[in-house]
């Protein structure tokens, strides 16, 4: 497990993607004329500007695992374990019908439900599951240094201890063996006892099995049991799968033969690059058959273009442009404004704690009092109002306050560091900082350090983001902290500044969001360990590592909740190299002719399931 922006997507992009896929079908407004897409029996879903689909190989890579690709991949492939909107396992919608834990919580035996079949008529077998798991584990050995490649390095690497067989992730857990003793049985053994709830959600649930024989034949290797694949054959398969993912934003060869053999509710039909992607219902699907036979994901080159499509009634679901939202221009004829549920993500502003950070600011950020003062000066209510027009919820820890989880309810945690700049300034003064010309200073390790730094943000940041960061700078100034927003010239230069390797070039970084997919059990092993994904600022804390380890140890439900409480309380207070930002929850416009989408939006998966949607009169 190494550092990467696997799911460190732009805040607004993640939020808009979640919103676009979470519509509602209320029937309270007067009827509207039936739109053309409804007449045609289609659902037309808006994609945010400049967002396209560039992958739906079920083994999504670390740079292709983002909500649009996840959404369309889940249309085509069934998960081994279906994780519900409350983070429980629904075996009725899973390929598996049961999981048995044995060998002192080291071995997990999955029995498949025999009803599931591929579109070529063959059953989904344990060999298909093993095929995907073998490739996923092997791909973890190819994880490159930052920035990540488009494919190599399965997005689930590290989650659930997954890595090359026989190796350990930094949390000390690793897969020892993968087997398929018969067509209905898939088995994984790990090196030590682990929590069943954790392993099921973070190791088994992310697997989207592929038809092994189909992919082996397409890659030009002999059809063979997955566990007998040689390293050379695995390399050929990974290379072949990687050839479908294009880092330039358009998926290559989406009509390749393997993609015609799926077990999900929809099949890919056609696409026009940077225009639209069309999916059609799978008539042989073994689950809930789609009522809507055609799904279209529509691309746009600007917010204005998407807004225009809304105003012309061309979309089933769309979102308001930032300008319209800021001006409260929400009354679009033929649509209803609906608030959505935030995605299952945590958002943050990263701090560089490295001693190499500019002007010694990393030494200051290592000081807990400084991090807490920074959090106390961050007005989350203002953030929600400026960036989300009031749609959002404050967040003070690594687990979002919604939804209520089957494994833990984060609402039990009171906010430890709510907005209070006066308290923040007092905290700094008590910690030995002294104000000099409006800026706090202190000698650390014999070096004079000032709380003055640049706040690094992406190029072309929306005006609400810039406005909020200016407000944040003013609030921090009340505490004697001088922060200057600095916008990168290009996205490449923004990304190149990020991480420990470039510690001397940045102080704070605004663009952070971690979504708990595919690590659905929301522990911190993949986040805050010395090589965690979020830990770009070189944060280290042995106590936190021990608390994290306790969250994926075996135990009773009460012991699991206790471990999670201790981890969350400590993480919220110590701010592990970051400052917590709120969940934004921007509204969207939904046609009253579309029904069922709000009930079937799964914020844990950050995906909707359109095979449960219908079209009909408001």
XYZ file of C-alpha atoms in Angstrom, residues 25 45 66 99 179 192 288 335 356:
9
model
C -39.340 10.738 -7.794
C -28.142 11.169 -16.827
C -13.948 7.258 -9.454
C -19.501 -16.534 4.024
C -8.410 -21.247 -3.904
C -3.575 -13.760 11.084
C -34.353 -7.446 -10.706
C -38.050 19.527 -12.914
C 11.505 20.220 4.726
